[in-house]
mmCIF file of C-alpha atoms and ligand atoms in Angstrom:
data_model
loop_
_atom_site.group_PDB
_atom_site.id
_atom_site.type_symbol
_atom_site.label_atom_id
_atom_site.label_comp_id
_atom_site.label_asym_id
_atom_site.label_seq_id
_atom_site.Cartn_x
_atom_site.Cartn_y
_atom_site.Cartn_z
ATOM 1 C CA MET A 140 0.000 0.000 0.000
ATOM 2 C CA SER A 141 1.352 3.440 -0.869
ATOM 3 C CA GLU A 142 2.106 5.816 1.978
ATOM 4 C CA ALA A 143 -0.475 8.519 2.636
ATOM 5 C CA TYR A 144 0.685 11.901 1.396
ATOM 6 C CA VAL A 145 1.448 14.228 4.255
ATOM 7 C CA ASN A 146 1.760 17.922 3.566
ATOM 8 C CA PRO A 147 5.287 18.774 4.764
ATOM 9 C CA VAL A 148 4.168 22.013 6.385
ATOM 10 C CA GLU A 149 1.075 20.607 8.063
ATOM 11 C CA LYS A 150 2.684 19.953 11.434
ATOM 12 C CA LEU A 151 3.657 23.621 11.612
ATOM 13 C CA LEU A 152 0.065 24.753 11.199
ATOM 14 C CA ARG A 153 -2.753 24.818 13.721
ATOM 15 C CA THR A 154 -5.008 22.911 11.356
ATOM 16 C CA GLU A 155 -7.887 23.035 13.806
ATOM 17 C CA ARG A 156 -8.098 26.768 13.075
ATOM 18 C CA ILE A 157 -8.465 26.261 9.340
ATOM 19 C CA PRO A 158 -10.255 27.517 7.246
ATOM 20 C CA HIS A 159 -8.217 30.665 7.712
ATOM 21 C CA ILE A 160 -9.532 34.178 7.213
ATOM 22 C CA TRP A 161 -7.382 35.126 4.218
ATOM 23 C CA CYS A 162 -9.052 35.968 0.896
ATOM 24 C CA PRO A 163 -8.481 33.962 -2.303
ATOM 25 C CA GLY A 164 -5.290 35.182 -3.957
ATOM 26 C CA CYS A 165 -3.924 36.820 -0.793
ATOM 27 C CA GLY A 166 -0.155 36.440 -0.543
ATOM 28 C CA ILE A 167 0.121 35.997 3.216
ATOM 29 C CA GLY A 168 -0.508 32.227 3.125
ATOM 30 C CA THR A 169 2.251 31.678 0.561
ATOM 31 C CA SER A 170 4.696 33.470 2.825
ATOM 32 C CA VAL A 171 3.657 31.240 5.733
ATOM 33 C CA ASN A 172 4.210 28.132 3.615
ATOM 34 C CA CYS A 173 7.752 29.367 2.897
ATOM 35 C CA PHE A 174 8.258 30.174 6.576
ATOM 36 C CA ALA A 175 7.207 26.669 7.627
ATOM 37 C CA ARG A 176 9.622 25.137 5.122
ATOM 38 C CA ALA A 177 12.412 27.397 6.364
ATOM 39 C CA ILE A 178 11.760 26.363 9.967
ATOM 40 C CA GLU A 179 12.040 22.735 8.906
ATOM 41 C CA LYS A 180 15.321 23.401 7.107
ATOM 42 C CA THR A 181 16.901 25.118 10.099
ATOM 43 C CA GLY A 182 15.957 22.208 12.317
ATOM 44 C CA ILE A 183 15.118 24.641 15.129
ATOM 45 C CA ASP A 184 13.588 22.973 18.155
ATOM 46 C CA TYR A 185 9.988 24.240 18.228
ATOM 47 C CA GLU A 186 10.336 24.710 21.985
ATOM 48 C CA HIS A 187 12.853 27.425 21.263
ATOM 49 C CA LEU A 188 11.008 29.250 18.520
ATOM 50 C CA HIS A 189 8.607 32.091 19.314
ATOM 51 C CA VAL A 190 6.491 33.918 16.737
ATOM 52 C CA VAL A 191 5.090 37.339 17.611
ATOM 53 C CA SER A 192 2.527 39.255 15.554
ATOM 54 C CA GLY A 193 0.656 42.499 16.013
ATOM 55 C CA ILE A 194 -2.744 43.193 14.468
ATOM 56 C CA GLY A 195 -3.989 42.919 10.886
ATOM 57 C CA CYS A 196 -4.464 40.171 8.307
ATOM 58 C CA THR A 197 -0.729 39.392 8.564
ATOM 59 C CA GLY A 198 -1.027 39.575 12.328
ATOM 60 C CA ARG A 199 -3.160 36.429 12.161
ATOM 61 C CA VAL A 200 -0.054 34.420 11.309
ATOM 62 C CA ALA A 201 0.799 33.971 14.993
ATOM 63 C CA GLY A 202 -2.519 32.208 15.467
ATOM 64 C CA TYR A 203 -2.022 29.775 12.616
ATOM 65 C CA VAL A 204 1.529 28.554 13.245
ATOM 66 C CA ASN A 205 1.852 25.604 15.553
ATOM 67 C CA VAL A 206 4.723 26.934 17.651
ATOM 68 C CA ASP A 207 4.846 29.130 20.720
ATOM 69 C CA SER A 208 3.199 32.291 19.389
ATOM 70 C CA PHE A 209 1.780 35.597 20.563
ATOM 71 C CA HIS A 210 -0.856 37.856 19.027
ATOM 72 C CA THR A 211 -0.056 41.244 20.543
ATOM 73 C CA THR A 212 -1.505 44.736 20.160
ATOM 74 C CA HIS A 213 -1.305 46.864 16.986
ATOM 75 C CA GLY A 214 2.276 47.990 16.308
ATOM 76 C CA ARG A 215 3.686 46.393 19.432
ATOM 77 C CA ALA A 216 5.038 43.091 18.165
ATOM 78 C CA ILE A 217 8.633 44.352 18.256
ATOM 79 C CA PRO A 218 8.703 45.606 21.867
ATOM 80 C CA PHE A 219 7.004 42.388 22.964
ATOM 81 C CA ALA A 220 9.555 40.379 20.982
ATOM 82 C CA THR A 221 12.428 42.428 22.408
ATOM 83 C CA GLY A 222 11.515 41.409 25.944
ATOM 84 C CA LEU A 223 11.113 37.818 24.869
ATOM 85 C CA SER A 224 14.436 37.809 23.039
ATOM 86 C CA LEU A 225 16.339 39.279 25.996
ATOM 87 C CA SER A 226 14.788 36.888 28.477
ATOM 88 C CA ARG A 227 15.289 33.817 26.245
ATOM 89 C CA PRO A 228 18.865 33.993 24.954
ATOM 90 C CA THR A 229 18.709 30.429 23.667
ATOM 91 C CA SER A 230 15.529 30.991 21.630
ATOM 92 C CA LYS A 231 14.837 32.362 18.173
ATOM 93 C CA VAL A 232 12.270 35.144 18.139
ATOM 94 C CA VAL A 233 10.408 36.000 14.940
ATOM 95 C CA VAL A 234 8.166 39.004 14.347
ATOM 96 C CA TYR A 235 5.616 38.440 11.566
ATOM 97 C CA SER A 236 3.917 41.663 10.656
ATOM 98 C CA GLY A 237 2.122 43.709 8.000
ATOM 99 C CA ASP A 238 3.602 46.906 6.583
ATOM 100 C CA GLY A 239 1.120 49.127 8.422
ATOM 101 C CA ASP A 240 1.491 47.362 11.750
ATOM 102 C CA LEU A 241 5.285 47.327 11.541
ATOM 103 C CA THR A 242 6.111 50.717 10.047
ATOM 104 C CA ALA A 243 3.174 53.044 10.781
ATOM 105 C CA ILE A 244 2.045 52.646 14.400
ATOM 106 C CA GLY A 245 5.052 50.379 15.024
ATOM 107 C CA GLY A 246 7.594 52.488 13.130
ATOM 108 C CA ASN A 247 9.542 53.749 16.133
ATOM 109 C CA HIS A 248 9.917 50.256 17.529
ATOM 110 C CA PHE A 249 11.134 49.014 14.163
ATOM 111 C CA ILE A 250 13.914 51.587 13.743
ATOM 112 C CA HIS A 251 15.139 51.279 17.317
ATOM 113 C CA ALA A 252 15.197 47.481 17.322
ATOM 114 C CA ALA A 253 17.260 47.611 14.102
ATOM 115 C CA ARG A 254 19.556 50.279 15.576
ATOM 116 C CA ARG A 255 20.054 48.277 18.751
ATOM 117 C CA ASN A 256 20.471 45.114 16.676
ATOM 118 C CA VAL A 257 18.141 43.111 18.893
ATOM 119 C CA ASP A 258 18.312 39.375 18.192
ATOM 120 C CA MET A 259 15.173 38.769 16.132
ATOM 121 C CA THR A 260 14.049 38.004 12.606
ATOM 122 C CA VAL A 261 11.399 40.383 11.292
ATOM 123 C CA ILE A 262 9.275 39.226 8.361
ATOM 124 C CA CYS A 263 7.153 42.003 6.894
ATOM 125 C CA VAL A 264 4.400 41.039 4.482
ATOM 126 C CA ASN A 265 4.121 44.233 2.480
ATOM 127 C CA ASN A 266 0.854 44.419 0.530
ATOM 128 C CA LEU A 267 1.106 48.218 0.281
ATOM 129 C CA THR A 268 -2.095 48.762 2.240
ATOM 130 C CA TYR A 269 -3.951 48.253 5.503
ATOM 131 C CA GLY A 270 -5.751 45.067 4.520
ATOM 132 C CA MET A 271 -7.783 44.191 7.570
ATOM 133 C CA THR A 272 -9.304 47.626 8.130
ATOM 134 C CA GLY A 273 -10.381 48.449 4.586
ATOM 135 C CA GLY A 274 -7.507 49.473 2.350
ATOM 136 C CA GLN A 275 -6.250 52.714 3.861
ATOM 137 C CA VAL A 276 -2.924 54.257 2.833
ATOM 138 C CA THR A 277 0.173 53.001 4.679
ATOM 139 C CA PRO A 278 3.765 54.290 4.801
ATOM 140 C CA THR A 279 4.613 51.918 1.931
ATOM 141 C CA THR A 280 1.742 52.739 -0.457
ATOM 142 C CA PRO A 281 3.422 54.001 -3.661
ATOM 143 C CA GLN A 282 2.664 57.511 -4.842
ATOM 144 C CA THR A 283 -0.361 57.742 -7.198
ATOM 145 C CA ALA A 284 -1.859 54.433 -5.971
ATOM 146 C CA ILE A 285 -5.513 54.651 -4.912
ATOM 147 C CA ALA A 286 -6.405 53.813 -1.309
ATOM 148 C CA SER A 287 -9.688 54.187 0.573
ATOM 149 C CA THR A 288 -8.201 57.258 2.261
ATOM 150 C CA MET A 289 -6.483 58.445 -0.954
ATOM 151 C CA PRO A 290 -9.310 58.346 -3.522
ATOM 152 C CA TYR A 291 -7.422 60.683 -5.889
ATOM 153 C CA GLY A 292 -4.159 58.765 -5.571
ATOM 154 C CA ASN A 293 -1.523 58.790 -2.851
ATOM 155 C CA TYR A 294 0.599 61.951 -2.770
ATOM 156 C CA GLU A 295 2.766 61.008 0.240
ATOM 157 C CA ALA A 296 6.329 59.740 -0.198
ATOM 158 C CA ALA A 297 6.618 56.029 0.631
ATOM 159 C CA PHE A 298 9.136 54.297 2.863
ATOM 160 C CA ASN A 299 11.777 52.151 1.177
ATOM 161 C CA LEU A 300 11.783 49.462 3.878
ATOM 162 C CA PRO A 301 15.062 47.718 2.995
ATOM 163 C CA ASN A 302 16.795 51.095 3.024
ATOM 164 C CA LEU A 303 15.215 52.017 6.365
ATOM 165 C CA ALA A 304 16.373 48.765 7.989
ATOM 166 C CA ASP A 305 19.824 49.108 6.414
ATOM 167 C CA ALA A 306 20.248 52.726 7.532
ATOM 168 C CA CYS A 307 19.390 51.723 11.094
ATOM 169 C CA GLY A 308 22.092 49.031 11.051
ATOM 170 C CA ALA A 309 20.232 45.745 10.663
ATOM 171 C CA ASN A 310 22.553 42.762 10.266
ATOM 172 C CA PHE A 311 20.624 41.325 7.344
ATOM 173 C CA VAL A 312 18.201 42.872 4.863
ATOM 174 C CA ALA A 313 16.417 41.129 1.999
ATOM 175 C CA ARG A 314 13.354 41.452 -0.203
ATOM 176 C CA TRP A 315 11.428 38.894 -2.240
ATOM 177 C CA THR A 316 7.907 38.663 -3.594
ATOM 178 C CA VAL A 317 5.570 35.716 -3.017
ATOM 179 C CA PHE A 318 6.378 34.638 -6.568
ATOM 180 C CA HIS A 319 9.961 33.870 -5.432
ATOM 181 C CA VAL A 320 9.104 30.988 -3.143
ATOM 182 C CA ARG A 321 12.361 29.069 -3.405
ATOM 183 C CA GLN A 322 14.489 32.133 -2.837
ATOM 184 C CA LEU A 323 12.247 33.159 0.037
ATOM 185 C CA VAL A 324 12.683 29.804 1.792
ATOM 186 C CA ARG A 325 16.456 30.041 1.398
ATOM 187 C CA THR A 326 16.573 33.613 2.670
ATOM 188 C CA MET A 327 14.300 32.875 5.626
ATOM 189 C CA THR A 328 16.459 29.871 6.523
ATOM 190 C CA LYS A 329 19.557 32.049 6.454
ATOM 191 C CA ALA A 330 18.023 34.891 8.449
ATOM 192 C CA LEU A 331 16.708 32.527 11.118
ATOM 193 C CA ALA A 332 20.239 31.242 11.689
ATOM 194 C CA MET A 333 21.798 34.696 12.072
ATOM 195 C CA LYS A 334 22.417 36.825 15.131
ATOM 196 C CA GLY A 335 21.158 40.364 15.523
ATOM 197 C CA PHE A 336 18.303 42.089 13.719
ATOM 198 C CA THR A 337 17.469 40.396 10.432
ATOM 199 C CA PHE A 338 14.779 41.785 8.144
ATOM 200 C CA ILE A 339 12.930 40.270 5.200
ATOM 201 C CA GLU A 340 10.352 42.221 3.214
ATOM 202 C CA VAL A 341 7.916 39.984 1.346
ATOM 203 C CA LEU A 342 5.864 41.749 -1.309
ATOM 204 C CA ALA A 343 2.423 40.168 -1.487
ATOM 205 C CA PRO A 344 -0.874 40.940 -3.209
ATOM 206 C CA CYS A 345 -3.995 42.088 -1.389
ATOM 207 C CA PRO A 346 -6.472 41.399 -4.215
ATOM 208 C CA THR A 347 -9.481 42.438 -2.145
ATOM 209 C CA LEU A 348 -8.421 45.967 -1.242
ATOM 210 C CA TYR A 349 -5.279 47.082 -3.055
ATOM 211 C CA GLN A 350 -5.397 45.242 -6.388
ATOM 212 C CA ARG A 351 -9.144 45.744 -6.930
ATOM 213 C CA ARG A 352 -9.114 49.422 -6.075
ATOM 214 C CA ASN A 353 -6.175 49.993 -8.412
ATOM 215 C CA ARG A 354 -7.653 47.804 -11.192
ATOM 216 C CA LEU A 355 -4.673 45.448 -11.110
ATOM 217 C CA GLY A 356 -6.550 42.185 -11.446
ATOM 218 C CA ASP A 357 -6.495 39.218 -9.116
ATOM 219 C CA GLY A 358 -3.727 37.404 -7.246
ATOM 220 C CA VAL A 359 -2.570 35.544 -10.350
ATOM 221 C CA GLU A 360 -2.253 38.802 -12.311
ATOM 222 C CA THR A 361 -0.080 40.133 -9.521
ATOM 223 C CA LEU A 362 2.152 37.060 -9.580
ATOM 224 C CA LYS A 363 2.611 37.638 -13.339
ATOM 225 C CA TYR A 364 3.567 41.237 -12.583
ATOM 226 C CA TYR A 365 6.076 40.065 -9.941
ATOM 227 C CA LYS A 366 7.522 37.570 -12.404
ATOM 228 C CA GLU A 367 7.889 40.079 -15.244
ATOM 229 C CA LYS A 368 9.000 43.127 -13.288
ATOM 230 C CA SER A 369 11.360 41.674 -10.675
ATOM 231 C CA ILE A 370 15.094 42.079 -11.080
ATOM 232 C CA ILE A 371 17.302 39.951 -8.832
ATOM 233 C CA GLN A 372 20.200 42.042 -7.543
ATOM 234 C CA ASN A 373 21.878 40.519 -4.524
ATOM 235 C CA GLY A 374 24.013 43.127 -2.781
ATOM 236 C CA ALA A 375 22.119 46.042 -4.371
ATOM 237 C CA ASN A 376 22.484 49.439 -2.727
ATOM 238 C CA THR A 377 19.282 49.703 -0.715
ATOM 239 C CA ALA A 378 19.016 53.419 -1.509
ATOM 240 C CA GLY A 379 18.054 52.389 -5.031
ATOM 241 C CA VAL A 380 15.395 49.765 -4.277
ATOM 242 C CA GLY A 381 12.437 52.053 -3.488
ATOM 243 C CA LEU A 382 9.135 51.094 -5.101
ATOM 244 C CA CYS A 383 7.049 53.196 -7.477
ATOM 245 C CA PHE A 384 3.549 52.296 -8.641
ATOM 246 C CA GLN A 385 3.744 49.147 -10.818
ATOM 247 C CA SER A 386 7.441 49.789 -11.412
ATOM 248 C CA GLU A 387 10.287 47.312 -11.606
ATOM 249 C CA ILE A 388 10.984 45.553 -8.304
ATOM 250 C CA VAL A 389 14.556 44.955 -7.184
ATOM 251 C CA VAL A 390 14.684 41.748 -5.113
ATOM 252 C CA GLY A 391 17.461 39.814 -3.425
ATOM 253 C CA GLU A 392 19.617 39.696 -0.333
ATOM 254 C CA PHE A 393 20.897 43.248 -0.051
ATOM 255 C CA VAL A 394 22.795 43.557 3.231
ATOM 256 C CA GLU A 395 24.745 41.166 5.410
ATOM 257 C CA ARG A 396 26.915 42.479 8.228
ATOM 258 C CA GLN A 397 28.250 41.179 11.509
ATOM 259 C CA ARG A 398 27.516 44.015 13.909
ATOM 260 C CA PRO A 399 27.388 42.767 17.531
ATOM 261 C CA SER A 400 23.850 42.233 18.746
ATOM 262 C CA LEU A 401 22.352 44.174 21.661
ATOM 263 C CA ARG A 402 22.995 41.250 23.978
ATOM 264 C CA GLU A 403 26.646 41.022 22.889
ATOM 265 C CA GLU A 404 27.118 44.771 23.366
ATOM 266 C CA TYR A 405 25.542 44.547 26.807
ATOM 267 C CA ASP A 406 27.698 41.610 27.881
ATOM 268 C CA ALA A 407 30.878 43.241 26.572
ATOM 269 C CA ARG A 408 30.161 46.514 28.364
ATOM 270 C CA MET A 409 29.280 44.897 31.674
ATOM 271 C CA LYS A 410 32.335 42.659 31.475
ATOM 272 C CA ALA A 411 34.558 45.690 30.781
ATOM 273 C CA VAL A 412 33.226 47.554 33.788
ATOM 274 C CA LEU A 413 32.460 44.818 36.308
ATOM 275 C CA LYS A 414 35.158 42.334 35.226
ATOM 276 C CA ASP A 415 34.834 38.928 36.933
ATOM 277 C CA ALA A 416 31.932 40.111 39.034
ATOM 278 C CA TYR A 417 29.764 40.093 35.924
ATOM 279 C CA VAL A 418 27.885 36.871 35.223
ATOM 280 C CA PRO A 419 26.190 36.893 31.809
ATOM 281 C CA TYR A 420 22.552 35.844 31.810
ATOM 282 C CA GLU A 421 22.249 32.434 30.161
ATOM 283 C CA GLY A 422 18.485 32.149 30.399
ATOM 284 C CA THR A 423 16.368 29.270 31.581
ATOM 285 C CA LYS A 424 16.536 25.993 29.682
HETATM 286 C C1 TPP B 96 -4.307 51.044 18.379
HETATM 287 C C2 TPP B 96 -5.029 50.498 17.166
HETATM 288 N N1 TPP B 96 -5.242 51.322 16.116
HETATM 289 C C3 TPP B 96 -5.858 50.848 15.022
HETATM 290 C C4 TPP B 96 -6.274 49.558 14.962
HETATM 291 C C5 TPP B 96 -7.003 49.077 13.745
HETATM 292 N N2 TPP B 96 -6.209 48.223 12.882
HETATM 293 C C6 TPP B 96 -6.295 46.878 12.952
HETATM 294 S S1 TPP B 96 -5.386 46.117 11.770
HETATM 295 C C7 TPP B 96 -4.856 47.596 11.158
HETATM 296 C C8 TPP B 96 -3.992 47.689 9.936
HETATM 297 C C9 TPP B 96 -3.186 46.497 9.597
HETATM 298 O O1 TPP B 96 -2.510 46.734 8.406
HETATM 299 P P1 TPP B 96 -1.206 45.993 8.007
HETATM 300 O O2 TPP B 96 -0.277 45.917 9.133
HETATM 301 O O3 TPP B 96 -0.682 46.614 6.758
HETATM 302 O O4 TPP B 96 -1.682 44.504 7.797
HETATM 303 P P2 TPP B 96 -2.565 43.751 6.716
HETATM 304 O O5 TPP B 96 -3.952 43.690 7.283
HETATM 305 O O6 TPP B 96 -2.489 44.514 5.425
HETATM 306 O O7 TPP B 96 -1.901 42.420 6.630
HETATM 307 C C10 TPP B 96 -5.397 48.658 11.879
HETATM 308 C C11 TPP B 96 -5.159 50.094 11.565
HETATM 309 C C12 TPP B 96 -6.038 48.715 16.073
HETATM 310 N N3 TPP B 96 -6.393 47.432 16.069
HETATM 311 N N4 TPP B 96 -5.408 49.219 17.156
HETATM 312 S S1 SF4 B 97 -7.964 41.853 2.921
HETATM 313 FE FE1 SF4 B 97 -6.125 41.705 1.661
HETATM 314 S S2 SF4 B 97 -4.467 41.236 3.123
HETATM 315 FE FE2 SF4 B 97 -6.420 40.794 4.131
HETATM 316 S S3 SF4 B 97 -6.767 38.617 3.755
HETATM 317 FE FE3 SF4 B 97 -7.840 39.758 2.146
HETATM 318 S S4 SF4 B 97 -6.379 39.846 0.468
HETATM 319 FE FE4 SF4 B 97 -5.212 39.298 2.299
#
């Protein structure tokens, strides 16, 4: 008798919570599939993996992954994760967040965690809009794009998220779209194994609120756009990877550096001042 087919990511999902809330063609689920595969590749002990989300459609990820996870308040995934990371030195902490959650209400936390190089991997599903609350403009909505709060087209300058993370000193910065599933798994695997603040932007369609309002078709149309307009440029200068409406998309692993993490800086400073009296915190097993 042939063996029953088992979905390789199934054990990383809380299947009892499925069906999930995401719309057909939404890119968040694809990113989670890649994340689950990356977790498998790293071989991380699930006991030592914590996923933290804020609020929004992407914020639901914490509820669907079958590891220790936390659904926190809007914009506050990073401060929550910072405490967790400092108190669990042997664990890997992942923040899974939407662009609005992470860089609008959560923007200050994002830049300071990158500056301090806190040990965490931040995965930002960037669908260029507030999905859950009705398609309002976010700090990443490209100029001229229509949003529910920008009916005549957005006139605000957008954040270039890889450049923001890079400028703040993040140890690792990358961007892929949900079309680039193999590359995304590889990059997630790498980031999960690194120390310090590692950041991955994942461009994903929101067919219900962004694509429809901008007459860009469904999720498949968006994947075709990602396929045709993406240029892979590993090591690209992040200053040049900003997004314009329906423009070319530069993707790849842009930054990799070995700056000491916040914990390493703390230990080094305390050791320098207190000498043998200082006992580094090893955490609880
Ligand atoms: C303090 C506070 N302000 C506003 C909200 C409403 N709110 C819930 S989700 C959300 C936006 C989420 O957008 P994004 O992070 O881009 O995620 P997406 O839904 O697109 O995945 C907002 C404004 C809230 N829950 N709490
Ligand atoms: S509203 Fe947009 S982001 Fe939210 S589940 Fe639907 S397609 Fe995805």
